[in-house]
Coordinates of C-alpha atoms in Angstrom, one line a residue:
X1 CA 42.3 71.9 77.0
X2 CA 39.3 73.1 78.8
X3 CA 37.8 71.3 82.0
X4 CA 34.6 72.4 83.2
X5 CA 34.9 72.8 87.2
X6 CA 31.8 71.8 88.4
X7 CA 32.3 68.4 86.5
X8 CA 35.7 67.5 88.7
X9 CA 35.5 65.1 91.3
X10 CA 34.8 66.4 94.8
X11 CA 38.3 66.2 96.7
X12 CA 40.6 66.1 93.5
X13 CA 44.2 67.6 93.7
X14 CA 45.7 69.0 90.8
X15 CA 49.3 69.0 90.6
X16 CA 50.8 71.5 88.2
X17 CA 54.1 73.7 88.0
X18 CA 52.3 76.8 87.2
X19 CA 48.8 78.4 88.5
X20 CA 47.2 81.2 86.9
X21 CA 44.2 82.8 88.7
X22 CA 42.2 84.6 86.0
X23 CA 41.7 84.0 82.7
X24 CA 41.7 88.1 81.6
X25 CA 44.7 90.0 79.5
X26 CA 47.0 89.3 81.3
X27 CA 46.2 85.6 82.7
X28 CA 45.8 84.8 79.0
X29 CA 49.0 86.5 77.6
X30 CA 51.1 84.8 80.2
X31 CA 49.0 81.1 79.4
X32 CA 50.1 81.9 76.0
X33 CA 53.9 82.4 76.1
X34 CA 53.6 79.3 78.3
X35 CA 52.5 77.0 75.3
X36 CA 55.4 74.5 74.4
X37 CA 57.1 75.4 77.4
X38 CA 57.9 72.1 78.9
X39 CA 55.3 73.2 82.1
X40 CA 52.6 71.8 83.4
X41 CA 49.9 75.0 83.3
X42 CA 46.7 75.2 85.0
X43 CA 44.4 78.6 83.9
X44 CA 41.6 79.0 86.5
X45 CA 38.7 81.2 85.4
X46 CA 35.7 81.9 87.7
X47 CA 33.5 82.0 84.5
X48 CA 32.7 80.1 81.2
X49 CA 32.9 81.4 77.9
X50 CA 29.8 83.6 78.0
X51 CA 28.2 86.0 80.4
X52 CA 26.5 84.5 83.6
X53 CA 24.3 86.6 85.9
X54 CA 25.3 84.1 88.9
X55 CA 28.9 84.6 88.6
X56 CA 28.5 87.8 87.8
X57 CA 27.1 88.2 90.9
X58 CA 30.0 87.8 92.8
X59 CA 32.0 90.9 91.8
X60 CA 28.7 93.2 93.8
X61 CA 30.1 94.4 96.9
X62 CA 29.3 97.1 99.2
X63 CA 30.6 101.2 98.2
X64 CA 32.2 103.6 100.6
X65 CA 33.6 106.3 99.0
X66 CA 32.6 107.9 95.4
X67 CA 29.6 106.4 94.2
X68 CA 31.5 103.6 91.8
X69 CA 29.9 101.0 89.2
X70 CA 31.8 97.6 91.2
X71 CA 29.7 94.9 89.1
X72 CA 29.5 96.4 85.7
X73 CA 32.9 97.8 85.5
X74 CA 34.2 94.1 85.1
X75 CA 33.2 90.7 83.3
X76 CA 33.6 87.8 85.2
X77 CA 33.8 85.1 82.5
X78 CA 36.5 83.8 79.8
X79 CA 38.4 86.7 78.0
X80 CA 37.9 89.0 81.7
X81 CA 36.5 92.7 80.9
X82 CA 38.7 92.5 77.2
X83 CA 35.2 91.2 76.7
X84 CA 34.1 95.0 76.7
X85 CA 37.0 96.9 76.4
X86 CA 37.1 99.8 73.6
X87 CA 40.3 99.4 72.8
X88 CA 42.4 102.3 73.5
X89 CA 46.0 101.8 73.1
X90 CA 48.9 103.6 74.5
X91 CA 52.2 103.5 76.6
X92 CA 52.8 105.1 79.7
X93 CA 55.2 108.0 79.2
X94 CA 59.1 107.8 80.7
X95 CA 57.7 110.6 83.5
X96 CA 55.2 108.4 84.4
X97 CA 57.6 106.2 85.9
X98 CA 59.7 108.1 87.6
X99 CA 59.8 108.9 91.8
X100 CA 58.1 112.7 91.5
X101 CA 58.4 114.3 94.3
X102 CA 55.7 116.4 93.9
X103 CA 53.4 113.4 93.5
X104 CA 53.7 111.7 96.5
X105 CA 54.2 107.8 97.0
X106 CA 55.2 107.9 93.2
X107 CA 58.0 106.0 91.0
X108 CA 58.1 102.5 90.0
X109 CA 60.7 100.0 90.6
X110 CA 61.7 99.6 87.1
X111 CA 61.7 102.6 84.0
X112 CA 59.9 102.8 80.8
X113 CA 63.1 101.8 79.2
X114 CA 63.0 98.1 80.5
X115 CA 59.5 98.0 79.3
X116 CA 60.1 99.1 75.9
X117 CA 60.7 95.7 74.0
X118 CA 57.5 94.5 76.4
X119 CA 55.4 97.3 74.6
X120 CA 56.3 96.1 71.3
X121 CA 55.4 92.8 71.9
X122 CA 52.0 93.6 73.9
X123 CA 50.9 95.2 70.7
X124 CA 51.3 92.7 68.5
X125 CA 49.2 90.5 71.2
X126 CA 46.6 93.3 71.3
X127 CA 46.5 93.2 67.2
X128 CA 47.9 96.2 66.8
X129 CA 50.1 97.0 63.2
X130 CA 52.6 99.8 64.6
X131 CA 54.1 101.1 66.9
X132 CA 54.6 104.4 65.7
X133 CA 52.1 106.0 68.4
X134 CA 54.1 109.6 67.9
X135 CA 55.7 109.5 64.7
X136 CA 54.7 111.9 62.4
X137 CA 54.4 110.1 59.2
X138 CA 51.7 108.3 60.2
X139 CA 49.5 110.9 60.2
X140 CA 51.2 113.5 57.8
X141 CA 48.6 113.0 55.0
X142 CA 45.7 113.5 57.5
X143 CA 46.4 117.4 58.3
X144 CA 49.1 119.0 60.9
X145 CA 48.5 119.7 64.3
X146 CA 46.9 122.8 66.0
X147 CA 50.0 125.4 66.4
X148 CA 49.2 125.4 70.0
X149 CA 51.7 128.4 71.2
X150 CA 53.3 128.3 74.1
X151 CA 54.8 124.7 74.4
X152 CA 53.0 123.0 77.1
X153 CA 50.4 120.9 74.9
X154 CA 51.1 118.4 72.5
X155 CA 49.5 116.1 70.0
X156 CA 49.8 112.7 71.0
X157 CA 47.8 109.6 69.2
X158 CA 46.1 106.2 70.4
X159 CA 46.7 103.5 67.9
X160 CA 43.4 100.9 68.6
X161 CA 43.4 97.3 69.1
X162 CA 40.2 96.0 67.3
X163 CA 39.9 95.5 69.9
X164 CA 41.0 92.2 70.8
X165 CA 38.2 89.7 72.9
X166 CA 41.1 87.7 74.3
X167 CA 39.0 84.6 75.1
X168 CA 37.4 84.4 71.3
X169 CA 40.8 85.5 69.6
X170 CA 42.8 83.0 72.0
X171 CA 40.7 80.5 73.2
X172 CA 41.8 78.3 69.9
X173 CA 45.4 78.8 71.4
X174 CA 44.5 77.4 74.9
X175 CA 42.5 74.3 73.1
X176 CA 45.3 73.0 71.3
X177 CA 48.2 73.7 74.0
X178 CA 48.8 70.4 75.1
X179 CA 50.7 71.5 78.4
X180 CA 48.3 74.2 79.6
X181 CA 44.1 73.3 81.2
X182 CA 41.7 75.9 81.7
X183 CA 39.1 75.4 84.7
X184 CA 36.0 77.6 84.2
X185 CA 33.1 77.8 86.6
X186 CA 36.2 77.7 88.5
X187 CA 36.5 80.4 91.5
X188 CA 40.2 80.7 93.9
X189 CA 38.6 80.6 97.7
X190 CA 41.8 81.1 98.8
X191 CA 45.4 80.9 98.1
X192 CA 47.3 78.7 101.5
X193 CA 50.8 79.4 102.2
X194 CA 53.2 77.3 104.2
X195 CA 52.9 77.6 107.9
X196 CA 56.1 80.0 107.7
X197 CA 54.0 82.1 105.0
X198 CA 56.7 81.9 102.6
X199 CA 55.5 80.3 100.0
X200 CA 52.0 79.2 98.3
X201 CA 51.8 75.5 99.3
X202 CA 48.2 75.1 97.4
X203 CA 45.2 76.5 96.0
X204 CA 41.4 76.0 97.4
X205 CA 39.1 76.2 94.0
X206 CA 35.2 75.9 94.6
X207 CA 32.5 76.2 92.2
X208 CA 28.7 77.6 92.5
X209 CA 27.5 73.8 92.5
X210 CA 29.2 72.9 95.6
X211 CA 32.2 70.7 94.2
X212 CA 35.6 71.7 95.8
X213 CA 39.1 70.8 94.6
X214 CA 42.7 72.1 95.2
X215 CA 45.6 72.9 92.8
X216 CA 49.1 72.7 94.2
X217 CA 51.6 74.9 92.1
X218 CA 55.1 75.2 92.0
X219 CA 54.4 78.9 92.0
X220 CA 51.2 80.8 91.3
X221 CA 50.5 83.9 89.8
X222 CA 47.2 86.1 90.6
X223 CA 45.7 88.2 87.7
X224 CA 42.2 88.5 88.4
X225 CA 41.9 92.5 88.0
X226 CA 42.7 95.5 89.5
X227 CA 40.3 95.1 92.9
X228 CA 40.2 91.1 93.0
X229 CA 43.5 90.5 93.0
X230 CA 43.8 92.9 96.5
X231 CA 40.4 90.8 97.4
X232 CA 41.8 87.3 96.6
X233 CA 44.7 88.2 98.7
X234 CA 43.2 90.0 102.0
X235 CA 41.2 86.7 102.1
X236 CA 43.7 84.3 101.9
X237 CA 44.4 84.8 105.7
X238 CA 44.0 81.5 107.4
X239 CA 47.9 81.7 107.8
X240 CA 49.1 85.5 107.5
X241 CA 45.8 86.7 109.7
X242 CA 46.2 90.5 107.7
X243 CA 46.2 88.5 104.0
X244 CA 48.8 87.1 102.1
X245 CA 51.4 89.9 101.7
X246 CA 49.8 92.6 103.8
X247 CA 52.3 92.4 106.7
X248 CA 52.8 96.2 106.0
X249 CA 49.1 96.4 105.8
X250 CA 49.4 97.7 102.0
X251 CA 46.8 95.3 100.1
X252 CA 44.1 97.0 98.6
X253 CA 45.3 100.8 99.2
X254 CA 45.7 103.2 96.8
X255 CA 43.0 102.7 94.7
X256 CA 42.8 104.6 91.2
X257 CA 41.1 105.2 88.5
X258 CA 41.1 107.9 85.8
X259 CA 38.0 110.6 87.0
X260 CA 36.8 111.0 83.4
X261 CA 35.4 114.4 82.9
X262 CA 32.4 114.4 79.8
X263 CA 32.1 118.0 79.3
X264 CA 35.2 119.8 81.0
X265 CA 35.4 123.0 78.7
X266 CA 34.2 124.3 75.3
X267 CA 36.4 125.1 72.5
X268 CA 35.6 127.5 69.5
X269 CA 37.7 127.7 66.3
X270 CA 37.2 130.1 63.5
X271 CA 37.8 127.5 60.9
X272 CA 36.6 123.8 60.4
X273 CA 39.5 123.4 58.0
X274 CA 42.3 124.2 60.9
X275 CA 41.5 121.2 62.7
X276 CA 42.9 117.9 61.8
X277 CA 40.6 114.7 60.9
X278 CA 42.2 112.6 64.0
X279 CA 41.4 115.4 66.3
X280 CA 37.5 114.6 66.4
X281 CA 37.3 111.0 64.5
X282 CA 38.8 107.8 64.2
X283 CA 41.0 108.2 61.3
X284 CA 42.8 105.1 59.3
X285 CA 46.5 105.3 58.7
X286 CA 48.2 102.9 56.1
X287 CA 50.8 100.8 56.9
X288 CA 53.2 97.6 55.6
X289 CA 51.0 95.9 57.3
X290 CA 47.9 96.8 57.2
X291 CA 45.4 99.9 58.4
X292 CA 45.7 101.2 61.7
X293 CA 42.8 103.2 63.6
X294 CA 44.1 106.3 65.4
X295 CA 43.2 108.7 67.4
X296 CA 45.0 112.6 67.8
X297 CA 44.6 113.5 71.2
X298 CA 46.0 116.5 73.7
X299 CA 48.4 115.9 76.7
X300 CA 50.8 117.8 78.0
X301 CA 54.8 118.1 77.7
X302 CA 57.1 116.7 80.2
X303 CA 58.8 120.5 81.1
X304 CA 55.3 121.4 81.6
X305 CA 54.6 118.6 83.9
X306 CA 57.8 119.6 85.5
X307 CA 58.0 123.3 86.1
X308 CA 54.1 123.5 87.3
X309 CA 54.5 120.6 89.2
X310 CA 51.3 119.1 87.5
X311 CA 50.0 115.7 86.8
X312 CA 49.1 114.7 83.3
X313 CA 45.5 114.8 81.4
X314 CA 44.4 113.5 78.4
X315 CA 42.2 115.8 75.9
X316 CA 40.2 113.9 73.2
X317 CA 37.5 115.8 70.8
X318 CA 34.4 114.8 69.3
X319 CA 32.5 116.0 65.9
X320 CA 32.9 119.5 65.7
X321 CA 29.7 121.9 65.0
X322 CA 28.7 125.2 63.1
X323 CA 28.0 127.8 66.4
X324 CA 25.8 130.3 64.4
X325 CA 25.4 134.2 66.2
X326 CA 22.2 134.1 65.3
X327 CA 19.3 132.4 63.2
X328 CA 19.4 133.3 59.3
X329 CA 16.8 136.3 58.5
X330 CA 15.2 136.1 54.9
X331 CA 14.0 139.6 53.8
X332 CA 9.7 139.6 53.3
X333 CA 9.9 139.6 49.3
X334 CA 12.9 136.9 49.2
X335 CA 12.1 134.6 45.7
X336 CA 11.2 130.9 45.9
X337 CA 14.6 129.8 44.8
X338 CA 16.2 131.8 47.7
X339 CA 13.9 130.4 50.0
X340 CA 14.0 126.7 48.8
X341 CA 18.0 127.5 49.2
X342 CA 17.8 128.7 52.6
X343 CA 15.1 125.6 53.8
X344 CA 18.2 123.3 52.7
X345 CA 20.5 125.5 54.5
X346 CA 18.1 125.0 57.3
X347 CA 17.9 121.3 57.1
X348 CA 21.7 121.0 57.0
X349 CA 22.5 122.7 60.2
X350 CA 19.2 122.1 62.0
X351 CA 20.8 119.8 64.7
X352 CA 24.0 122.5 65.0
X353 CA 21.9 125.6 64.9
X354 CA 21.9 127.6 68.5
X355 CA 22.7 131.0 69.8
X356 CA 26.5 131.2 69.8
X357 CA 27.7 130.7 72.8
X358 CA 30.8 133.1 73.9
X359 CA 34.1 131.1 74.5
X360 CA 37.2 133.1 76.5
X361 CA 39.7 131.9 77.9
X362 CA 40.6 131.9 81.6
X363 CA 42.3 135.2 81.7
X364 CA 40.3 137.5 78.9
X365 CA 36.5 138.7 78.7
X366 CA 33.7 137.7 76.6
X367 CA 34.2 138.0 72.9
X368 CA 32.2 140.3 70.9
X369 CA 28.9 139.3 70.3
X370 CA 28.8 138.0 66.6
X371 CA 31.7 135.8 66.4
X372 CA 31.1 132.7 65.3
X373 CA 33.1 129.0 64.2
X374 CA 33.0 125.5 64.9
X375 CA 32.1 124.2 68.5
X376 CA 34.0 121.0 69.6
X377 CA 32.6 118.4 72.1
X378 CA 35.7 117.5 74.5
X379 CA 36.2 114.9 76.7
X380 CA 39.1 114.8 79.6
X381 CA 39.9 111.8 81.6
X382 CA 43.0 112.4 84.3
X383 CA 45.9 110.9 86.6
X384 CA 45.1 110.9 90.4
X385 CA 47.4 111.2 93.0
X386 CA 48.3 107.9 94.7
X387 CA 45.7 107.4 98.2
X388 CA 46.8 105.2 100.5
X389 CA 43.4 106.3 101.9
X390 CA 41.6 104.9 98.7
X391 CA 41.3 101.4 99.2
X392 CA 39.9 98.1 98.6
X393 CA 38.7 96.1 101.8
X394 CA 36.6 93.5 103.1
X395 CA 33.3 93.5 103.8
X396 CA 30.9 92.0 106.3
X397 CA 28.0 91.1 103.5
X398 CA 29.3 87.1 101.9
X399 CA 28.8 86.1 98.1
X400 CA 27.3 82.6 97.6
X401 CA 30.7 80.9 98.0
X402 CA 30.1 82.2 101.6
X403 CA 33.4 85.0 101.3
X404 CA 33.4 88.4 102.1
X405 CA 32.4 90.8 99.5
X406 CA 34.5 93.6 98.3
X407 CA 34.5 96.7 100.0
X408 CA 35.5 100.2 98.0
X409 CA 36.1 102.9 99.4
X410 CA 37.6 105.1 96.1
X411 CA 38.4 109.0 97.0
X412 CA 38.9 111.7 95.2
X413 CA 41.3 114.6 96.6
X414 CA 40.8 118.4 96.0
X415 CA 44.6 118.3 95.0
X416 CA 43.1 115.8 91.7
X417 CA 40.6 118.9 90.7
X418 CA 43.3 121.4 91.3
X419 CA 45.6 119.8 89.0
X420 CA 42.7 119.0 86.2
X421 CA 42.0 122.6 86.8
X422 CA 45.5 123.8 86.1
X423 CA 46.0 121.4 83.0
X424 CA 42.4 123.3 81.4
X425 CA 43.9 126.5 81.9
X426 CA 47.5 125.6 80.4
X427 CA 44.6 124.5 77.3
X428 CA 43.1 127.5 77.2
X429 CA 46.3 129.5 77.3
X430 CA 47.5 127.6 73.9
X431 CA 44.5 127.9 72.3
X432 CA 44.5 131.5 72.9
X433 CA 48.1 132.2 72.2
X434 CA 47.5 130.2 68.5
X435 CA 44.8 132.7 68.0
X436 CA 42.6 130.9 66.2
X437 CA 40.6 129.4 69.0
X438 CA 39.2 130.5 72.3
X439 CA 38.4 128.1 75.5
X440 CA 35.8 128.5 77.9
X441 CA 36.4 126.0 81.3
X442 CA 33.7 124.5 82.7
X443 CA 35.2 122.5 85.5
X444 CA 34.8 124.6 88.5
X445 CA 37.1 125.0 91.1
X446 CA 36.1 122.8 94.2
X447 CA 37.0 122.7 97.8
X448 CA 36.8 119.4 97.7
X449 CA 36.0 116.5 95.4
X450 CA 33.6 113.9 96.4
X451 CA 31.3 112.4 93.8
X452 CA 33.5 111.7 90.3
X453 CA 31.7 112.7 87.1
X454 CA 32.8 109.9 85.1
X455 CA 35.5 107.0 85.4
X456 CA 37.3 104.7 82.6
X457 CA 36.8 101.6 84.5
X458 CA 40.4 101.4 84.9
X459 CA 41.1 99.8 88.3
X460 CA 44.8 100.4 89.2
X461 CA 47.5 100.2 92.0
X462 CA 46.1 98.1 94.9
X463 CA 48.9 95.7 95.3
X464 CA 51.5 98.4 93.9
X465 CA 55.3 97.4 92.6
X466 CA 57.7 99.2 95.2
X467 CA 61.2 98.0 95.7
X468 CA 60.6 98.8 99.7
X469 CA 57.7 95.9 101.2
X470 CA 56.8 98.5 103.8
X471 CA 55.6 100.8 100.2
X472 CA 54.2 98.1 98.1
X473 CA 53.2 94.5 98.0
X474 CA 55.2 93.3 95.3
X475 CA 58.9 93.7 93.9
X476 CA 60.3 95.1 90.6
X477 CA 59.8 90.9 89.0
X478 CA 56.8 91.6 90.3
X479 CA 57.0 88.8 93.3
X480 CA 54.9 88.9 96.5
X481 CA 57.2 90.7 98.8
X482 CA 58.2 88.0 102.0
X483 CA 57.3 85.3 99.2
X484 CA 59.2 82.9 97.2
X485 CA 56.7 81.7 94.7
X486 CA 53.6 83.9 94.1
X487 CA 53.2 86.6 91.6
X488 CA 51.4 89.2 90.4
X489 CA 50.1 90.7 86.8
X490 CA 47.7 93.3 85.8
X491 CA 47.3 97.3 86.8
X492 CA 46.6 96.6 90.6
X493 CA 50.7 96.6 90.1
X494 CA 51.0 100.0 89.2
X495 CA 52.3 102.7 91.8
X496 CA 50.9 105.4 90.1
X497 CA 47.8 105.6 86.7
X498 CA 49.9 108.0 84.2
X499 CA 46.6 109.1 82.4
X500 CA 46.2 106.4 79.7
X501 CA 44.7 103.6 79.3
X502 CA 46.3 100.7 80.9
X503 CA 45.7 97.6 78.9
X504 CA 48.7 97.8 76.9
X505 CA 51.1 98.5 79.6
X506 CA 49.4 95.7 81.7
X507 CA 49.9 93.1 78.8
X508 CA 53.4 94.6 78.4
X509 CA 54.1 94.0 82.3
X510 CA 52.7 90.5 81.6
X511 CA 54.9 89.1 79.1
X512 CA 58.0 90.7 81.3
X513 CA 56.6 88.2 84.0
X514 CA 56.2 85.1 81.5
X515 CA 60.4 85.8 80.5
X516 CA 60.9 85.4 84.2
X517 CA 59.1 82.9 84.7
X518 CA 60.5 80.7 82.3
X519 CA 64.0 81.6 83.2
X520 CA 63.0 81.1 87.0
X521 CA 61.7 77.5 86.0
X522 CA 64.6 76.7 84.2
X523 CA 67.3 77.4 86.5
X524 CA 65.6 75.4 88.8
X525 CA 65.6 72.5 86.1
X526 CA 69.1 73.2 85.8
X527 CA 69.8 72.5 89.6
X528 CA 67.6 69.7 90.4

């Protein structure tokens, strides 16, 4: 059932055993296991079910660090930013969750092994037929992978959700659900503990018409997005002055995102032939079930990541291109059919036709003049190192609810460009060792990094999982830390980004909550 906000009586108290703030991925993946529960659900969405310039609004806040896109990088209606997502599907690797202690403040409280049954059931939610993201089968009739040398890169694949718009595909879900009610035009003021601060005693909802109403919960759980959820929480302070959980003054540090890099190096093969269809296309693989869009990509291996101490990066290609050495030359008494021949030639490679431009790698000269291939566009997008400096805060500007804005301050360390740096170089050292392909890096060294080039909109680790409160704000069940009843979901859990997307792991982490949640509502059944 859906209840329009601004249509409930001024004053009105909800009473409900569980609140969800945000009706995104993961707000909508925990609504869902909830159906037929036996528990009273209340969903509360700032938005409707279509874009709105007004509630929009209330995502603009003020920047302090890298120039960053605050408004537009989110939606703030029904469905959250799956309302624009592209899609990308893939799980973090085992490394990624493990304390490295060359990364500092890394390692999560729990290990890609505990998640693995969550991943499988996250892509089924994400409409996604397999999930075979590395086996080989299911992409043997497409071509083989480069035989990079050297054993540091390695062909890894996306699978692609449709990608799902959570509020179309399950807003039929939430209509018939008889024990779960959506609020849109709906916006959390704040969320009041107890006068201890140990629990969430109620919610205070208000609405861009001026009506105000509360929501009492058993227990709550806040997935409004990677930089609202820190928000939300830094102004819930009538009781805990610093914000609810931020006693170790955590909440809204360690911003990340994954610096996206468009144009990071060039890469020249001799051959179109020698490069796979999934390296620079969407490619369709056939399953029981139906097809499956993939994508080939190039990260790097775990002993890599190891021995150089490195972080990881993501390589994806685009439509390769003829590099011609130079213009073709008819001779002065060529025929008519040669030349007709040679205007089609034209025609064909118009758009690809240039001066060849002379790839090396990091550690050779220019080639000879004369050699030519096919050019591949490249894009890079890569992990940063956790910032406890990089940080969401409050600011002094107020929103038409009368709160204060966000306040980003996002930074960029030299250490990020070293390691990006390092990972282009280990590229261009495979590539030359296959011998079929040269590299030329484009991505300067820096002394320091300041402005990002690019970004995914991924908006991760500002209330981080840690099992120790004075590291994180939440605990391995993903629990407030110093509270009994509030949770979290979404990628402001994670303690460090890995270098993929995070949807996936985000609705993974999500259904892990909904299994506790259940089991935590039912014990309690079981002792009253």
């Amino acid at each position: 059932m859906f209840i329009d906000g601004r249509k409930v009586p001024q004053g009105t108290v909800v009473e409900t055993d569980l609140a969800i703030i945000g009706a995104g991925a993961a707000g909508i993946a925990i609504a869902r296991e909830m159906i037929g529960a036996g528990l009273k659900v209340a969903l509360i969405e700032s938005g409707g079910f279509d874009f709105d310039p007004e509630t929009q609004d209330l995502y603009e806040g003020e920047i302090a660090g890298a120039d960053y896109p605050l408004t537009s990088s989110r939606l703030r209606y029904f469905g959250g930013s799956t309302n624009h997502w592209g899609g990308w599907c893939r799980p973090f690797e085992p490394l990624d969750f493990e304390a490295r202690d060359w990364v500092p403040y890394s390692g999560w409280p729990i290990t890609r092994a505990e998640l693995d049954p969550f991943y499988i059931r996250a892509c089924e939610v994400c409409q996604i037929r397999s999930t075979a993201f590395d086996d080989p089968s299911a992409w043997a009739e497409k071509g083989k992978p480069l035989a990079l040398a050297g054993g540091e890169v390695e062909t890894r694949f996306f699978l692609y959700s449709p990608p799902t718009r959570f509020g179309k595909k399950y807003r039929p879900d939430m209509e018939r659900a008889k024990n779960i009610t959506c609020y849109l035009n709906s916006n959390v003021m704040e969320i009041v503990p107890t006068e201890n601060g140990a629990e969430v005693d109620r919610l205070e909802v208000g609405t861009l018409s001026g009506v105000r109403f509360t929501v009492k919960p058993r227990a709550c759980v806040l997935a409004a997005g990677g930089i609202e959820n820190a928000r939300l929480l830094l102004l819930s302070n009538s009781v805990e002055k610093q914000g609810l959980g931020n006693r170790h003054g955590v909440v809204g540090r360690f911003f990340m995102e994954h610096p996206h890099i468009p144009s990071p190096a060039t890469f020249l093969v001799t051959e179109r032939n020698l490069l796979a269809d999934w390296y620079r296309t969407y490619t369709k693989m056939v399953t029981g079930a139906g097809d499956v869009v993939i994508r080939g990509c190039l990260m790097f291996s775990e002993d890599y990541l190891r021995r150089e101490r490195r972080m990881g990066s993501v390589i994806t290609f685009s439509p390769v291109r003829p590099v011609m050495a130079e213009p073709e030359m008819l001779p002065a008494g060529a025929s008519e059919e040669e030349r007709e021949a040679a205007a089609r030639r034209s025609a064909e490679d118009e758009m690809f036709r240039g001066i060849l431009q002379l790839a090396r790698s990091t550690n050779s000269a220019a080639s000879p003049s004369g050699e030519i291939g096919w050019r591949l566009g490249v894009g890079c997008a890569s992990e940063q190192e956790p910032n406890p400096a990089s940080r969401v805060m409050l600011s002094q500007e107020k929103d038409a609810l009368g709160l204060p804005r966000t306040k980003l301050d996002w930074r960029l360390k030299k250490s990020d460009a070293d390691n990006l740096r390092a990972n282009l170089e280990a590229v261009a050292r495979a590539f030359g060792g296959w011998g079929e392909g040269r590299v030329q890096i484009l991505f300067s060294e820096r002394d320091e990094w300041t402005e990002a080039e690019g970004w995914g909109n991924h908006h991760l680790g500002t209330t981080r999982m840690a099992a120790d409160p004075k590291l994180g704000v939440t605990d391995a069940e993903c629990r407030v830390h110093g509270m009994s009843n509030l949770f979290i979901a979404g990628s402001s859990l994670y303690p460090t980004g890995a270098t993929v997307n995070p949807t996936l792991t985000l609705v993974a982490l999500a259904l892990r909550l909904s299994d506790h949640l259940k089991r935590r509502f039912a014990l309690a059944a079981a002792t009253e």
